[in-house]
Each structure stands twice: as structure tokens, then as C-alpha cells.
CSV table of N, CA, C and O in Angstrom, one decimal:
chain,number,residue,atom,x,y,z
A,1,MET,N,26.8,118.9,332.9
A,1,MET,CA,27.1,117.5,333.3
A,1,MET,C,28.5,117.1,332.9
A,1,MET,O,29.1,116.4,333.7
A,2,GLN,N,29.0,117.6,331.7
A,2,GLN,CA,30.3,117.2,331.3
A,2,GLN,C,31.4,117.8,332.3
A,2,GLN,O,32.4,117.2,332.6
A,3,ALA,N,31.1,119.0,332.8
A,3,ALA,CA,32.0,119.6,333.8
A,3,ALA,C,32.1,118.8,335.0
A,3,ALA,O,33.2,118.6,335.6
A,4,LEU,N,31.0,118.2,335.5
A,4,LEU,CA,31.0,117.4,336.7
A,4,LEU,C,31.8,116.1,336.4
A,4,LEU,O,32.6,115.7,337.3
A,5,ARG,N,31.7,115.5,335.2
A,5,ARG,CA,32.5,114.3,334.9
A,5,ARG,C,33.9,114.7,334.8
A,5,ARG,O,34.8,113.9,335.3
A,6,ALA,N,34.3,115.8,334.2
A,6,ALA,CA,35.7,116.2,334.1
A,6,ALA,C,36.3,116.4,335.5
A,6,ALA,O,37.4,115.9,335.8
A,7,PHE,N,35.5,117.1,336.4
A,7,PHE,CA,36.0,117.3,337.8
A,7,PHE,C,36.2,116.0,338.5
A,7,PHE,O,37.2,115.8,339.2
A,8,GLU,N,35.2,115.1,338.4
A,8,GLU,CA,35.3,113.8,339.1
A,8,GLU,C,36.5,113.0,338.6
A,8,GLU,O,37.3,112.5,339.4
A,9,ALA,N,36.8,113.0,337.3
A,9,ALA,CA,37.9,112.3,336.8
A,9,ALA,C,39.2,112.9,337.3
A,9,ALA,O,40.1,112.2,337.6
A,10,ALA,N,39.3,114.2,337.2
A,10,ALA,CA,40.5,114.9,337.7
A,10,ALA,C,40.7,114.7,339.2
A,10,ALA,O,41.9,114.5,339.6
A,11,ALA,N,39.7,114.7,340.0
A,11,ALA,CA,39.8,114.5,341.4
A,11,ALA,C,40.3,113.1,341.7
A,11,ALA,O,41.2,112.8,342.5
A,12,ARG,N,39.8,112.1,340.9
A,12,ARG,CA,40.1,110.7,341.1
A,12,ARG,C,41.6,110.4,340.7
A,12,ARG,O,42.3,109.7,341.3
A,13,GLU,N,42.0,111.0,339.5
A,13,GLU,CA,43.3,110.8,338.9
A,13,GLU,C,44.4,111.7,339.5
A,13,GLU,O,45.6,111.4,339.3
A,14,HIS,N,44.0,112.8,340.1
A,14,HIS,CA,45.0,113.9,340.5
A,14,HIS,C,45.8,114.4,339.3
A,14,HIS,O,47.0,114.7,339.5
A,15,SER,N,45.2,114.3,338.1
A,15,SER,CA,45.9,114.7,336.9
A,15,SER,C,44.9,115.1,335.8
A,15,SER,O,44.0,114.3,335.6
A,16,LEU,N,45.1,116.2,335.2
A,16,LEU,CA,44.2,116.6,334.1
A,16,LEU,C,44.5,115.7,332.9
A,16,LEU,O,43.5,115.3,332.2
A,17,THR,N,45.7,115.4,332.6
A,17,THR,CA,46.1,114.5,331.5
A,17,THR,C,45.4,113.1,331.7
A,17,THR,O,44.8,112.6,330.7
A,18,LYS,N,45.6,112.5,332.8
A,18,LYS,CA,45.0,111.2,333.1
A,18,LYS,C,43.5,111.3,333.0
A,18,LYS,O,42.8,110.3,332.5
A,19,ALA,N,42.9,112.3,333.5
A,19,ALA,CA,41.4,112.5,333.5
A,19,ALA,C,41.0,112.6,332.0
A,19,ALA,O,40.0,112.0,331.6
A,20,ALA,N,41.7,113.3,331.2
A,20,ALA,CA,41.4,113.5,329.8
A,20,ALA,C,41.5,112.1,329.1
A,20,ALA,O,40.6,111.8,328.3
A,21,GLN,N,42.5,111.3,329.4
A,21,GLN,CA,42.7,110.0,328.8
A,21,GLN,C,41.5,109.1,329.2
A,21,GLN,O,41.0,108.4,328.3
A,22,SER,N,41.1,109.2,330.4
A,22,SER,CA,40.0,108.3,330.9
A,22,SER,C,38.7,108.7,330.3
A,22,SER,O,37.8,107.8,330.1
A,23,LEU,N,38.5,109.9,329.9
A,23,LEU,CA,37.2,110.4,329.3
A,23,LEU,C,37.3,110.6,327.8
A,23,LEU,O,36.4,111.0,327.1
A,24,ASN,N,38.5,110.2,327.2
A,24,ASN,CA,38.7,110.4,325.8
A,24,ASN,C,38.5,111.8,325.3
A,24,ASN,O,37.9,112.1,324.3
A,25,LEU,N,39.1,112.7,326.1
A,25,LEU,CA,39.0,114.2,325.8
A,25,LEU,C,40.4,114.7,325.8
A,25,LEU,O,41.4,114.0,326.1
A,26,THR,N,40.6,116.0,325.4
A,26,THR,CA,41.9,116.6,325.5
A,26,THR,C,42.1,117.2,326.9
A,26,THR,O,41.2,117.5,327.6
A,27,HIS,N,43.4,117.4,327.2
A,27,HIS,CA,43.8,118.1,328.4
A,27,HIS,C,43.1,119.4,328.5
A,27,HIS,O,42.6,119.8,329.5
A,28,GLY,N,43.1,120.2,327.4
A,28,GLY,CA,42.5,121.5,327.3
A,28,GLY,C,41.0,121.5,327.6
A,28,GLY,O,40.5,122.4,328.2
A,29,ALA,N,40.3,120.4,327.1
A,29,ALA,CA,38.9,120.3,327.3
A,29,ALA,C,38.6,120.1,328.8
A,29,ALA,O,37.7,120.7,329.4
A,30,ILE,N,39.4,119.3,329.5
A,30,ILE,CA,39.2,119.0,330.9
A,30,ILE,C,39.4,120.3,331.7
A,30,ILE,O,38.6,120.7,332.5
A,31,SER,N,40.5,121.0,331.4
A,31,SER,CA,40.9,122.2,332.0
A,31,SER,C,39.7,123.3,331.9
A,31,SER,O,39.3,123.9,332.8
A,32,HIS,N,39.2,123.4,330.6
A,32,HIS,CA,38.2,124.4,330.4
A,32,HIS,C,36.9,124.0,331.1
A,32,HIS,O,36.2,124.9,331.7
A,33,GLN,N,36.6,122.8,331.2
A,33,GLN,CA,35.3,122.4,331.9
A,33,GLN,C,35.4,122.6,333.4
A,33,GLN,O,34.5,123.0,334.0
A,34,ILE,N,36.6,122.3,333.9
A,34,ILE,CA,36.8,122.6,335.4
A,34,ILE,C,36.8,124.1,335.7
A,34,ILE,O,36.1,124.5,336.6
A,35,LYS,N,37.4,124.9,334.8
A,35,LYS,CA,37.3,126.3,335.0
A,35,LYS,C,35.9,126.8,334.9
A,35,LYS,O,35.5,127.7,335.7
A,36,SER,N,35.1,126.3,334.0
A,36,SER,CA,33.7,126.6,333.9
A,36,SER,C,32.9,126.3,335.1
A,36,SER,O,32.1,127.1,335.6
A,37,LEU,N,33.2,125.1,335.7
A,37,LEU,CA,32.5,124.7,336.9
A,37,LEU,C,32.9,125.6,338.1
A,37,LEU,O,32.1,126.0,338.9
A,38,GLU,N,34.2,125.9,338.2
A,38,GLU,CA,34.7,126.8,339.2
A,38,GLU,C,34.0,128.2,339.1
A,38,GLU,O,33.6,128.8,340.1
A,39,SER,N,33.8,128.6,337.9
A,39,SER,CA,33.2,129.9,337.7
A,39,SER,C,31.7,129.9,338.1
A,39,SER,O,31.2,130.8,338.7
A,40,ASP,N,31.0,128.8,337.7
A,40,ASP,CA,29.6,128.6,338.1
A,40,ASP,C,29.4,128.5,339.6
A,40,ASP,O,28.5,129.1,340.1
A,41,LEU,N,30.4,127.9,340.3
A,41,LEU,CA,30.3,127.7,341.7
A,41,LEU,C,30.8,128.9,342.5
A,41,LEU,O,30.5,129.0,343.7
A,42,GLY,N,31.7,129.6,341.9
A,42,GLY,CA,32.3,130.8,342.5
A,42,GLY,C,33.4,130.4,343.5
A,42,GLY,O,33.7,131.2,344.4
A,43,VAL,N,34.0,129.2,343.3
A,43,VAL,CA,35.1,128.8,344.2
A,43,VAL,C,36.2,128.1,343.3
A,43,VAL,O,35.9,127.6,342.3
A,44,ARG,N,37.4,128.1,343.8
A,44,ARG,CA,38.5,127.3,343.1
A,44,ARG,C,38.4,125.9,343.7
A,44,ARG,O,38.3,125.7,344.9
A,45,LEU,N,38.4,124.9,342.8
A,45,LEU,CA,38.3,123.5,343.1
A,45,LEU,C,39.7,122.8,343.1
A,45,LEU,O,39.9,121.9,343.8
A,46,VAL,N,40.5,123.3,342.2
A,46,VAL,CA,41.8,122.6,342.0
A,46,VAL,C,42.9,123.7,341.9
A,46,VAL,O,42.7,124.8,341.5
A,47,GLU,N,44.1,123.2,342.3
A,47,GLU,CA,45.3,124.0,342.2
A,47,GLU,C,46.4,123.2,341.4
A,47,GLU,O,46.4,121.9,341.6
A,48,ARG,N,47.2,123.8,340.6
A,48,ARG,CA,48.2,123.1,339.9
A,48,ARG,C,49.3,122.7,341.0
A,48,ARG,O,49.6,123.5,341.9
A,49,ALA,N,49.8,121.5,340.9
A,49,ALA,CA,50.8,121.0,341.8
A,49,ALA,C,51.8,120.2,341.0
A,49,ALA,O,51.7,119.0,340.8
A,50,GLY,N,52.8,120.9,340.5
A,50,GLY,CA,53.8,120.3,339.7
A,50,GLY,C,53.2,119.8,338.4
A,50,GLY,O,52.6,120.6,337.7
A,51,ARG,N,53.3,118.5,338.1
A,51,ARG,CA,52.7,118.0,336.9
A,51,ARG,C,51.3,117.5,337.1
A,51,ARG,O,50.7,117.0,336.2
A,52,GLY,N,50.8,117.6,338.3
A,52,GLY,CA,49.5,117.1,338.6
A,52,GLY,C,48.6,118.3,339.2
A,52,GLY,O,48.9,119.4,339.0
A,53,ILE,N,47.6,117.9,339.9
A,53,ILE,CA,46.7,118.9,340.5
A,53,ILE,C,46.5,118.5,342.0
A,53,ILE,O,46.7,117.3,342.3
A,54,ARG,N,46.1,119.4,342.7
A,54,ARG,CA,45.7,119.2,344.1
A,54,ARG,C,44.3,119.8,344.3
A,54,ARG,O,44.1,120.9,343.9
A,55,LEU,N,43.4,119.1,345.0
A,55,LEU,CA,42.1,119.7,345.3
A,55,LEU,C,42.3,120.7,346.4
A,55,LEU,O,43.0,120.5,347.4
A,56,THR,N,41.6,121.8,346.3
A,56,THR,CA,41.5,122.8,347.3
A,56,THR,C,40.6,122.2,348.4
A,56,THR,O,39.9,121.1,348.2
A,57,ASP,N,40.5,122.9,349.5
A,57,ASP,CA,39.5,122.4,350.6
A,57,ASP,C,38.1,122.4,350.0
A,57,ASP,O,37.4,121.4,350.3
A,58,GLU,N,37.7,123.4,349.2
A,58,GLU,CA,36.4,123.4,348.6
A,58,GLU,C,36.3,122.2,347.6
A,58,GLU,O,35.2,121.6,347.5
A,59,GLY,N,37.3,122.0,346.9
A,59,GLY,CA,37.3,120.9,345.9
A,59,GLY,C,37.2,119.5,346.6
A,59,GLY,O,36.4,118.6,346.2
A,60,GLU,N,37.8,119.3,347.8
A,60,GLU,CA,37.7,118.1,348.6
A,60,GLU,C,36.2,117.9,349.0
A,60,GLU,O,35.7,116.8,348.9
A,61,ARG,N,35.6,119.0,349.5
A,61,ARG,CA,34.2,118.9,350.0
A,61,ARG,C,33.3,118.6,348.8
A,61,ARG,O,32.4,117.8,348.9
A,62,PHE,N,33.5,119.3,347.7
A,62,PHE,CA,32.7,119.1,346.5
A,62,PHE,C,32.8,117.6,346.0
A,62,PHE,O,31.9,117.0,345.5
A,63,ALA,N,34.1,117.1,346.0
A,63,ALA,CA,34.3,115.8,345.5
A,63,ALA,C,33.6,114.7,346.3
A,63,ALA,O,33.2,113.7,345.8
A,64,SER,N,33.5,115.0,347.6
A,64,SER,CA,32.9,114.0,348.5
A,64,SER,C,31.4,114.0,348.4
A,64,SER,O,30.7,113.1,348.5
């Protein structure tokens, strides 16, 4: 459940740092949880984009 919250916050904020701040977690915790979710689902959900993130096509579908 934490991984889903982490992904939702990151998708909403387009930033792991802002997602971490909104959930009172560390950047590393958000990153780890999203990687775990990606591993469980077998797809990449986010890509690094400069200082933020971009949802992949699969990430966009999963977020909706």
C-alpha cells in the first residue's frame, strides 16, 4: 500500500522530492517504493527527467 501512495504522490507532483515531502518520507524511500512497485508489476512507471520525473505510457495508464 505504501508503494501505491508513493507512486500516486510522485505522479501528482512530477517529483520524487516533492512526493517525499508531501508524505513525510525521504527521497530514497519514495524511490525504493516505486522501484518495488515497478518490479512487482514488471513495467517501468517513471523515467528521470532532469530534476523531476516523467511517467512512462504504462505509468500514465496506471496513474489513471
